[in-house]
Each structure stands twice: as C-alpha cells, then as structure tokens.
Amino acid sequence: MTSEVDRPEILTDRQQFEGVFKVVRDELVANGRVQGLPNDAIEWFSNNLDYNVPGGKLNRGLAVVETIRILKGCELTSDKYFQAAVLGWCVELLQAVFLVSDDLMDSSITRRGRPCWYRNAEVGLIAVNDACMLEGAIYWLLKKHFRTEPFYVDLLELFQETMMQTELGQLLDLITAAADKVDLCKFSLERHRLIVLYKTAYYSFYLPVALAMHLCGITHQPSQQDPYGVAASILLPLGVYFQVQDDYLDFAGTPEQIGKVGTDIVDNKCSWCINTALAVASPEQRTVLEAHYGRKDAESERKVKAVFEEVGIREKYAAYEEAAYERIITLIEVIPEGGPGEDGDIKLQRAVFKSFLDKIHRRQK
C-alpha cells in the first residue's frame, strides 16, 4: 500500500502549466548560449523572462489548454499537453510584450505588486529592446516546436495579425486619452468600443481559442460558416463585455472586492463609465465632468463620481450586462451541440464559449 508521503503530488492546472514555462525559458536561454552571447547578456535575457512573463493570472495561456481539452473531449497526452502549453506561454509572452511597453509609455509605477520592469536599476529605456526580445521569443518557440506542422504558417500569421491589432488599439487609446491632456471631445462610446476591440478582445479572447483550434486541426472554410469567423463573432463581443465590466468595477467596486483602488477617473481613461455619462449628461453635468475628469485630486474624483451616480451609471450597467449576456448566448446557440463529427474531425463546441461566458458573467472582481 502506498503511504501518504509516497503518493505523487497532484499538480493543479496552474502548477502543471508553470512547469512548462521552466522548459521554454531554459530553451530560450540555451539558444542565447548557442548564439555565443556572453554571460551578462544571457543573464539579462533570463531575468527579463522571469520578471515579466510568469506571475500574472495566466488566464490567457491557460485558456489555450482548457479550450483544447474541451474540443478534444478528453485529457491530453503528455506530448499534446506540452504543445498546448507552449502555445499558451506564447500568448503570455505576447502579454508581457504589451505590459513592458505600456508601462513605459504610461510612466506606470508598479506592475503585479513590484516596480515596473523599466523602473529597475540599469533597465530604463533598455526595456524597449527587452519588449522586442520577448516578441522574438514567441517566433523562436513557434519555429522550434511547430515548424513541421501543417498549421505552422497559420500560427505565425495569427500572432502577427494579433500584434498589429493590439498595437492599433494602443494607438487609439494613447491619442484619445493622453496622460497630460484631458479632451473629452475625443471621447465617445464608439471610440471606446474600438479601443477595447483592438487593444483587448483580439489577444485576450480570440487568440487563445484560435490557437487551440489550429492545434486541434480545425481548418478555415471559405464560407460564412468558417469556424474562425464564427469564433470571432462570439469572442470579440465577449472581450468588449469583459472590458466594460472592468471599467464599471473600477468605478463601483471596493478595493477589498477588486483587489485594487480604482484609478480610471484620475488617470483620464477612456472608460465605458465616462463615455456613458457623457452620452446622457445635461449641459451642467458635462461642465462638471470637463472641469474635473482626469484631475489628480480626490475632490475632483468625488465630483465626477457624483455625476456618474446622478446619470444612473449603475442602472445603465445592469441593463448593458443583461443585454450583452443575452446577445452572446444567442450567438453561442447557433453552434450545433456535440463534439467530433462523424468523420472524426473536431468541430467547434458551445462549451468552449460557455466556459468563457460563465467565468465573467456578473463577476465582482
């Protein structure tokens, strides 16, 4: 009989996923040695990877693995799990590229409870190059692990397209809500939708699922029923819904509830709340918003929040959430029930999208 001490440890999904990071990190660092880099450069790159890639919630990377499990309808073999996790870590590397760059552009102070990477001693503007190295690591890993797969080019194009889409979203955000200049005339609900669609929805929602679909052998179809088009038609609105939730919780959530102090108002963010308020504000209320939004003092923030309450942001959000949920459910129900088709091919399944929706519907943090 096996005693308690002799039993092998049962790893959580996160622990198993994190174990693959150690492998890909070591592969990337070893490649630096093969290239003949001196020890100080190798150490810098290794620190860049360790500091910026793991440590977050890992939702995007884990979503790749979970989606593949749902599509296949079974637990993955060790080889298939490793491939899925490598793709998941490529998504987390992409996230790291954006965070390192965004923190520098926004002059942010902390990230995940630590100083932003660029604020560490000797880093500074070298962070620009470090972000480029993190992006390069994605394509190196794709080549190493998927070069012989029939969907290799699809993976490359998907990451390249997603990078461009997210950078377009960042551009829209930067020129709409500059940190040093408040101009609410640039704000609108349509502008907000475009920023969220390009800056968040593509890489946070569509990318993980599309990667899983490629790994499962789902191919593009030249018709309105293209599974990738169907997936995008659900996941992109889901991503917008998710960000609207974030914007609302930044205003309405308590620090104990959401784990941080909301700063969208003082940071001049082009959030759903300010855009919804602007759309219905009276001339007097708009004057208050223009005078106090984006100002770095508690009294201005209080006055903006008072206008939000006056125009009924809480009630408008409740109505938005209900409508968004119903719309997404309707889109999901278009997908036929079931798993692999009669020919053994893996098909899209409602469970993939329900999994995402169930995690965020009426979330409180």
Short mmCIF file of C-alpha atoms in Angstrom, two decimals:
data_model
loop_
_atom_site.label_atom_id
_atom_site.label_comp_id
_atom_site.label_asym_id
_atom_site.label_seq_id
_atom_site.Cartn_x
_atom_site.Cartn_y
_atom_site.Cartn_z
CA MET A 1 0.00 0.00 0.00
CA THR A 2 1.30 3.47 -0.88
CA SER A 3 1.63 5.78 2.12
CA GLU A 4 0.59 9.46 2.06
CA VAL A 5 4.23 10.50 1.79
CA ASP A 6 4.92 8.19 -1.11
CA ARG A 7 1.98 9.34 -3.20
CA PRO A 8 2.98 11.55 -6.13
CA GLU A 9 1.93 15.19 -5.81
CA ILE A 10 -1.20 16.07 -7.79
CA LEU A 11 -0.45 19.31 -9.59
CA THR A 12 -3.03 22.00 -10.14
CA ASP A 13 -3.64 23.22 -13.69
CA ARG A 14 -1.59 26.30 -12.93
CA GLN A 15 1.32 24.32 -11.46
CA GLN A 16 1.41 21.98 -14.45
CA PHE A 17 1.33 24.96 -16.81
CA GLU A 18 4.07 26.77 -14.87
CA GLY A 19 6.24 23.68 -15.14
CA VAL A 20 6.28 24.10 -18.93
CA PHE A 21 7.46 27.70 -18.54
CA LYS A 22 10.66 26.46 -16.94
CA VAL A 23 11.28 24.29 -20.01
CA VAL A 24 10.66 27.02 -22.60
CA ARG A 25 12.62 29.57 -20.55
CA ASP A 26 15.59 27.22 -20.42
CA GLU A 27 15.29 26.59 -24.18
CA LEU A 28 15.36 30.32 -24.90
CA VAL A 29 18.32 30.92 -22.60
CA ALA A 30 20.19 27.94 -24.06
CA ASN A 31 19.70 29.41 -27.52
CA GLY A 32 21.47 32.54 -26.31
CA ARG A 33 24.46 30.43 -25.37
CA VAL A 34 24.38 28.69 -28.76
CA GLN A 35 24.46 32.12 -30.38
CA GLY A 36 27.65 32.85 -28.44
CA LEU A 37 26.24 35.59 -26.20
CA PRO A 38 28.38 36.49 -23.17
CA ASN A 39 27.14 35.59 -19.70
CA ASP A 40 25.96 39.09 -18.78
CA ALA A 41 23.68 39.26 -21.85
CA ILE A 42 22.31 35.77 -21.15
CA GLU A 43 21.66 36.70 -17.53
CA TRP A 44 19.85 39.88 -18.61
CA PHE A 45 17.58 37.98 -21.01
CA SER A 46 16.87 35.31 -18.39
CA ASN A 47 15.93 37.99 -15.84
CA ASN A 48 13.72 39.68 -18.44
CA LEU A 49 11.82 36.42 -18.98
CA ASP A 50 11.49 35.57 -15.28
CA TYR A 51 10.41 39.07 -14.26
CA ASN A 52 7.88 39.79 -16.98
CA VAL A 53 6.30 36.55 -18.23
CA PRO A 54 5.08 34.40 -15.28
CA GLY A 55 3.42 35.76 -12.15
CA GLY A 56 0.14 37.12 -13.50
CA LYS A 57 -3.22 35.37 -13.53
CA LEU A 58 -2.16 33.37 -16.65
CA ASN A 59 -5.80 33.29 -17.80
CA ARG A 60 -4.91 33.71 -21.48
CA GLY A 61 -2.32 30.96 -21.54
CA LEU A 62 -4.41 28.54 -19.51
CA ALA A 63 -7.35 29.22 -21.85
CA VAL A 64 -5.41 27.62 -24.71
CA VAL A 65 -5.03 24.37 -22.77
CA GLU A 66 -8.60 24.39 -21.47
CA THR A 67 -10.03 25.02 -24.95
CA ILE A 68 -8.09 22.11 -26.43
CA ARG A 69 -9.38 19.83 -23.67
CA ILE A 70 -12.96 20.88 -24.44
CA LEU A 71 -12.56 20.48 -28.20
CA LYS A 72 -10.99 17.05 -27.86
CA GLY A 73 -13.35 15.95 -25.11
CA CYS A 74 -10.63 14.21 -23.13
CA GLU A 75 -7.46 14.70 -21.13
CA LEU A 76 -4.40 15.42 -23.24
CA THR A 77 -1.43 13.14 -23.72
CA SER A 78 1.81 14.50 -22.29
CA ASP A 79 3.07 15.45 -25.77
CA LYS A 80 -0.17 17.20 -26.74
CA TYR A 81 -0.30 18.96 -23.36
CA PHE A 82 3.23 20.24 -23.87
CA GLN A 83 2.36 21.63 -27.30
CA ALA A 84 -0.77 23.29 -25.90
CA ALA A 85 1.18 24.79 -23.01
CA VAL A 86 3.91 26.11 -25.32
CA LEU A 87 1.24 27.96 -27.30
CA GLY A 88 -0.21 29.18 -24.01
CA TRP A 89 3.17 30.58 -22.97
CA CYS A 90 3.50 32.26 -26.36
CA VAL A 91 0.30 34.12 -25.51
CA GLU A 92 1.74 35.03 -22.10
CA LEU A 93 4.93 36.24 -23.83
CA LEU A 94 2.76 38.46 -26.02
CA GLN A 95 1.05 39.77 -22.89
CA ALA A 96 4.48 40.54 -21.44
CA VAL A 97 5.44 42.48 -24.59
CA PHE A 98 2.39 44.70 -24.15
CA LEU A 99 2.85 45.19 -20.40
CA VAL A 100 6.53 46.13 -20.62
CA SER A 101 5.78 48.58 -23.44
CA ASP A 102 2.60 50.02 -21.95
CA ASP A 103 4.18 50.62 -18.55
CA LEU A 104 6.95 52.62 -20.19
CA MET A 105 4.52 54.64 -22.35
CA ASP A 106 2.21 55.31 -19.41
CA SER A 107 5.03 56.03 -16.91
CA SER A 108 3.46 53.43 -14.63
CA ILE A 109 4.99 52.75 -11.22
CA THR A 110 4.12 49.18 -10.29
CA ARG A 111 3.02 46.00 -12.02
CA ARG A 112 1.86 42.87 -10.17
CA GLY A 113 2.95 44.34 -6.85
CA ARG A 114 6.52 45.11 -7.99
CA PRO A 115 8.24 48.02 -9.74
CA CYS A 116 7.57 48.05 -13.48
CA TRP A 117 10.44 46.44 -15.39
CA TYR A 118 11.76 49.76 -16.77
CA ARG A 119 12.00 51.17 -13.22
CA ASN A 120 14.52 48.55 -12.13
CA ALA A 121 18.12 49.64 -11.75
CA GLU A 122 20.00 49.83 -15.07
CA VAL A 123 16.93 48.94 -17.16
CA GLY A 124 15.29 52.24 -18.11
CA LEU A 125 14.85 52.59 -21.87
CA ILE A 126 16.54 49.23 -22.44
CA ALA A 127 13.00 47.98 -21.71
CA VAL A 128 12.14 48.90 -25.32
CA ASN A 129 14.65 46.34 -26.58
CA ASP A 130 13.59 43.87 -23.90
CA ALA A 131 9.99 44.01 -25.17
CA CYS A 132 11.27 43.31 -28.69
CA MET A 133 13.22 40.31 -27.38
CA LEU A 134 10.10 38.94 -25.72
CA GLU A 135 8.28 39.20 -29.03
CA GLY A 136 11.16 37.49 -30.82
CA ALA A 137 10.98 34.66 -28.29
CA ILE A 138 7.43 33.89 -29.49
CA TYR A 139 8.52 33.25 -33.07
CA TRP A 140 11.58 31.30 -31.98
CA LEU A 141 9.39 28.95 -29.92
CA LEU A 142 6.86 28.57 -32.73
CA LYS A 143 9.63 27.59 -35.14
CA LYS A 144 11.24 25.16 -32.69
CA HIS A 145 8.06 23.33 -31.74
CA PHE A 146 5.73 23.69 -34.75
CA ARG A 147 7.92 24.11 -37.83
CA THR A 148 6.85 20.75 -39.29
CA GLU A 149 3.13 21.14 -38.51
CA PRO A 150 0.72 21.89 -41.38
CA PHE A 151 -0.68 24.85 -39.41
CA TYR A 152 2.71 26.48 -38.73
CA VAL A 153 2.11 29.40 -41.10
CA ASP A 154 -1.36 29.87 -39.57
CA LEU A 155 0.25 30.28 -36.14
CA LEU A 156 2.74 32.83 -37.45
CA GLU A 157 0.06 34.85 -39.22
CA LEU A 158 -2.24 34.72 -36.21
CA PHE A 159 0.40 36.15 -33.87
CA GLN A 160 1.47 38.79 -36.41
CA GLU A 161 -2.13 39.90 -37.02
CA THR A 162 -2.90 39.98 -33.31
CA MET A 163 0.20 42.04 -32.61
CA MET A 164 -0.85 44.59 -35.22
CA GLN A 165 -4.45 44.72 -33.97
CA THR A 166 -3.35 45.29 -30.38
CA GLU A 167 -0.88 48.00 -31.37
CA LEU A 168 -3.66 49.76 -33.30
CA GLY A 169 -5.78 49.64 -30.14
CA GLN A 170 -2.92 51.07 -28.11
CA LEU A 171 -2.51 53.89 -30.62
CA LEU A 172 -6.23 54.74 -30.41
CA ASP A 173 -6.01 54.74 -26.62
CA LEU A 174 -2.92 56.96 -26.50
CA ILE A 175 -4.22 59.60 -28.90
CA THR A 176 -7.71 59.61 -27.36
CA ALA A 177 -6.83 59.83 -23.66
CA ALA A 178 -3.38 61.38 -23.31
CA ALA A 179 -1.96 61.28 -19.80
CA ASP A 180 -1.12 65.00 -19.80
CA LYS A 181 -4.12 66.47 -21.67
CA VAL A 182 -7.82 65.94 -20.98
CA ASP A 183 -10.08 66.42 -24.01
CA LEU A 184 -13.47 64.82 -23.54
CA CYS A 185 -14.49 65.89 -27.05
CA LYS A 186 -12.41 62.94 -28.30
CA PHE A 187 -14.37 60.50 -26.16
CA SER A 188 -17.38 58.50 -27.37
CA LEU A 189 -18.88 55.07 -26.83
CA GLU A 190 -17.86 54.10 -30.38
CA ARG A 191 -14.28 55.21 -29.72
CA HIS A 192 -14.29 53.17 -26.53
CA ARG A 193 -15.62 50.12 -28.39
CA LEU A 194 -12.86 50.34 -31.00
CA ILE A 195 -10.12 50.75 -28.38
CA VAL A 196 -11.37 47.73 -26.44
CA LEU A 197 -11.92 45.62 -29.55
CA TYR A 198 -8.39 46.11 -30.84
CA LYS A 199 -6.45 46.55 -27.60
CA THR A 200 -8.05 43.75 -25.56
CA ALA A 201 -10.58 41.50 -27.28
CA TYR A 202 -8.41 40.08 -30.06
CA TYR A 203 -5.44 38.96 -27.97
CA SER A 204 -7.25 38.14 -24.73
CA PHE A 205 -10.23 36.22 -26.12
CA TYR A 206 -9.91 35.34 -29.80
CA LEU A 207 -6.18 34.47 -29.87
CA PRO A 208 -6.20 31.66 -27.24
CA VAL A 209 -9.20 29.93 -28.84
CA ALA A 210 -7.91 30.30 -32.42
CA LEU A 211 -4.57 28.79 -31.36
CA ALA A 212 -6.38 25.85 -29.77
CA MET A 213 -8.45 25.37 -32.92
CA HIS A 214 -5.33 25.22 -35.09
CA LEU A 215 -3.68 22.69 -32.78
CA CYS A 216 -6.82 20.54 -32.98
CA GLY A 217 -6.71 20.57 -36.78
CA ILE A 218 -9.72 22.82 -37.38
CA THR A 219 -9.22 24.49 -40.75
CA HIS A 220 -10.53 27.68 -42.32
CA GLN A 221 -13.58 27.26 -44.58
CA PRO A 222 -14.29 29.66 -47.47
CA SER A 223 -17.88 30.35 -46.39
CA GLN A 224 -19.99 32.18 -43.85
CA GLN A 225 -19.63 29.11 -41.66
CA ASP A 226 -15.84 29.47 -41.38
CA PRO A 227 -15.25 28.25 -37.80
CA TYR A 228 -12.72 31.02 -37.17
CA GLY A 229 -15.23 33.64 -38.28
CA VAL A 230 -17.87 32.07 -36.05
CA ALA A 231 -15.46 32.04 -33.11
CA ALA A 232 -14.54 35.70 -33.66
CA SER A 233 -18.21 36.71 -33.89
CA ILE A 234 -18.68 35.43 -30.32
CA LEU A 235 -15.32 36.08 -28.68
CA LEU A 236 -14.87 39.69 -29.77
CA PRO A 237 -18.19 40.88 -28.26
CA LEU A 238 -17.29 38.78 -25.20
CA GLY A 239 -13.99 40.65 -24.93
CA VAL A 240 -15.76 44.01 -25.16
CA TYR A 241 -18.23 42.89 -22.47
CA PHE A 242 -15.31 41.85 -20.24
CA GLN A 243 -13.63 45.26 -20.54
CA VAL A 244 -16.88 47.12 -19.87
CA GLN A 245 -17.13 45.06 -16.68
CA ASP A 246 -13.59 46.09 -15.75
CA ASP A 247 -14.41 49.75 -16.37
CA TYR A 248 -17.56 49.54 -14.27
CA LEU A 249 -15.86 47.70 -11.39
CA ASP A 250 -13.10 50.34 -11.39
CA PHE A 251 -15.84 52.84 -10.51
CA ALA A 252 -18.25 50.75 -8.43
CA GLY A 253 -16.08 48.05 -6.87
CA THR A 254 -14.41 48.39 -3.48
CA PRO A 255 -10.66 47.78 -3.01
CA GLU A 256 -11.49 44.70 -0.93
CA GLN A 257 -13.68 43.40 -3.74
CA ILE A 258 -11.50 44.05 -6.80
CA GLY A 259 -8.08 43.96 -5.10
CA LYS A 260 -7.06 47.50 -6.07
CA VAL A 261 -8.10 51.13 -5.86
CA GLY A 262 -9.90 52.27 -9.00
CA THR A 263 -7.95 54.97 -10.86
CA ASP A 264 -9.71 55.36 -14.24
CA ILE A 265 -11.17 58.76 -13.34
CA VAL A 266 -7.93 60.38 -12.14
CA ASP A 267 -5.95 58.70 -14.95
CA ASN A 268 -8.19 60.17 -17.70
CA LYS A 269 -9.10 56.72 -19.02
CA CYS A 270 -11.48 56.48 -21.97
CA SER A 271 -13.68 54.11 -19.99
CA TRP A 272 -17.24 52.91 -20.52
CA CYS A 273 -18.40 54.88 -17.47
CA ILE A 274 -17.26 58.33 -18.63
CA ASN A 275 -18.49 57.71 -22.18
CA THR A 276 -21.90 56.53 -20.98
CA ALA A 277 -22.17 59.57 -18.70
CA LEU A 278 -21.18 61.95 -21.50
CA ALA A 279 -23.84 60.46 -23.77
CA VAL A 280 -26.68 61.43 -21.39
CA ALA A 281 -25.25 64.28 -19.29
CA SER A 282 -27.03 67.61 -19.08
CA PRO A 283 -25.00 70.73 -20.05
CA GLU A 284 -24.39 71.41 -16.34
CA GLN A 285 -23.24 67.85 -15.67
CA ARG A 286 -20.95 67.91 -18.70
CA THR A 287 -19.37 71.12 -17.40
CA VAL A 288 -18.56 69.32 -14.13
CA LEU A 289 -17.08 66.34 -16.00
CA GLU A 290 -14.93 68.57 -18.22
CA ALA A 291 -13.67 70.51 -15.22
CA HIS A 292 -12.81 67.52 -13.04
CA TYR A 293 -12.25 64.36 -15.11
CA GLY A 294 -8.60 63.32 -15.25
CA ARG A 295 -7.58 65.64 -12.40
CA LYS A 296 -5.23 64.21 -9.80
CA ASP A 297 -7.13 65.15 -6.67
CA ALA A 298 -9.70 63.39 -4.50
CA GLU A 299 -12.27 66.22 -4.61
CA SER A 300 -12.38 66.20 -8.42
CA GLU A 301 -12.76 62.43 -8.38
CA ARG A 302 -15.64 62.74 -5.90
CA LYS A 303 -17.45 65.26 -8.14
CA VAL A 304 -17.09 63.02 -11.20
CA LYS A 305 -18.43 60.05 -9.26
CA ALA A 306 -21.36 62.16 -8.11
CA VAL A 307 -22.28 62.87 -11.76
CA PHE A 308 -21.96 59.15 -12.54
CA GLU A 309 -24.49 58.44 -9.79
CA GLU A 310 -26.80 61.23 -10.99
CA VAL A 311 -26.97 59.86 -14.54
CA GLY A 312 -27.59 56.31 -13.27
CA ILE A 313 -24.39 54.52 -14.27
CA ARG A 314 -25.23 51.56 -12.00
CA GLU A 315 -28.63 51.04 -13.60
CA LYS A 316 -27.26 51.56 -17.11
CA TYR A 317 -24.55 48.99 -16.47
CA ALA A 318 -27.09 46.44 -15.19
CA ALA A 319 -29.08 46.90 -18.40
CA TYR A 320 -25.93 46.69 -20.52
CA GLU A 321 -24.80 43.48 -18.86
CA GLU A 322 -28.15 41.79 -19.29
CA ALA A 323 -28.33 42.75 -22.98
CA ALA A 324 -24.71 41.71 -23.62
CA TYR A 325 -25.27 38.33 -21.97
CA GLU A 326 -28.42 37.63 -23.97
CA ARG A 327 -26.74 38.65 -27.23
CA ILE A 328 -23.73 36.39 -26.63
CA ILE A 329 -25.93 33.45 -25.56
CA THR A 330 -27.89 33.84 -28.80
CA LEU A 331 -24.66 33.74 -30.82
CA ILE A 332 -23.44 30.65 -28.95
CA GLU A 333 -26.68 28.77 -29.57
CA VAL A 334 -26.11 28.99 -33.33
CA ILE A 335 -23.29 26.45 -32.89
CA PRO A 336 -24.54 22.84 -33.08
CA GLU A 337 -24.25 20.73 -29.95
CA GLY A 338 -21.74 17.92 -29.82
CA GLY A 339 -18.07 17.19 -30.34
CA PRO A 340 -16.19 15.43 -33.13
CA GLY A 341 -18.14 14.97 -36.35
CA GLU A 342 -18.98 11.64 -37.96
CA ASP A 343 -15.72 11.77 -39.88
CA GLY A 344 -13.77 12.14 -36.66
CA ASP A 345 -12.93 15.78 -37.32
CA ILE A 346 -13.03 18.08 -34.31
CA LYS A 347 -15.75 20.74 -34.53
CA LEU A 348 -16.47 23.93 -32.65
CA GLN A 349 -18.48 23.33 -29.49
CA ARG A 350 -20.75 25.55 -27.45
CA ALA A 351 -18.89 24.52 -24.30
CA VAL A 352 -15.79 26.50 -25.39
CA PHE A 353 -17.69 29.77 -25.41
CA LYS A 354 -19.91 28.95 -22.44
CA SER A 355 -16.75 28.37 -20.42
CA PHE A 356 -15.58 31.92 -21.14
CA LEU A 357 -19.00 33.46 -20.59
CA ASP A 358 -19.66 31.64 -17.31
CA LYS A 359 -16.38 32.91 -15.88
CA ILE A 360 -17.16 36.56 -16.47
CA HIS A 361 -20.95 36.87 -16.26
CA ARG A 362 -21.80 39.01 -13.23
CA ARG A 363 -18.27 38.75 -11.90
CA GLN A 364 -17.48 41.01 -8.96
CA LYS A 365 -13.70 41.28 -9.27
#
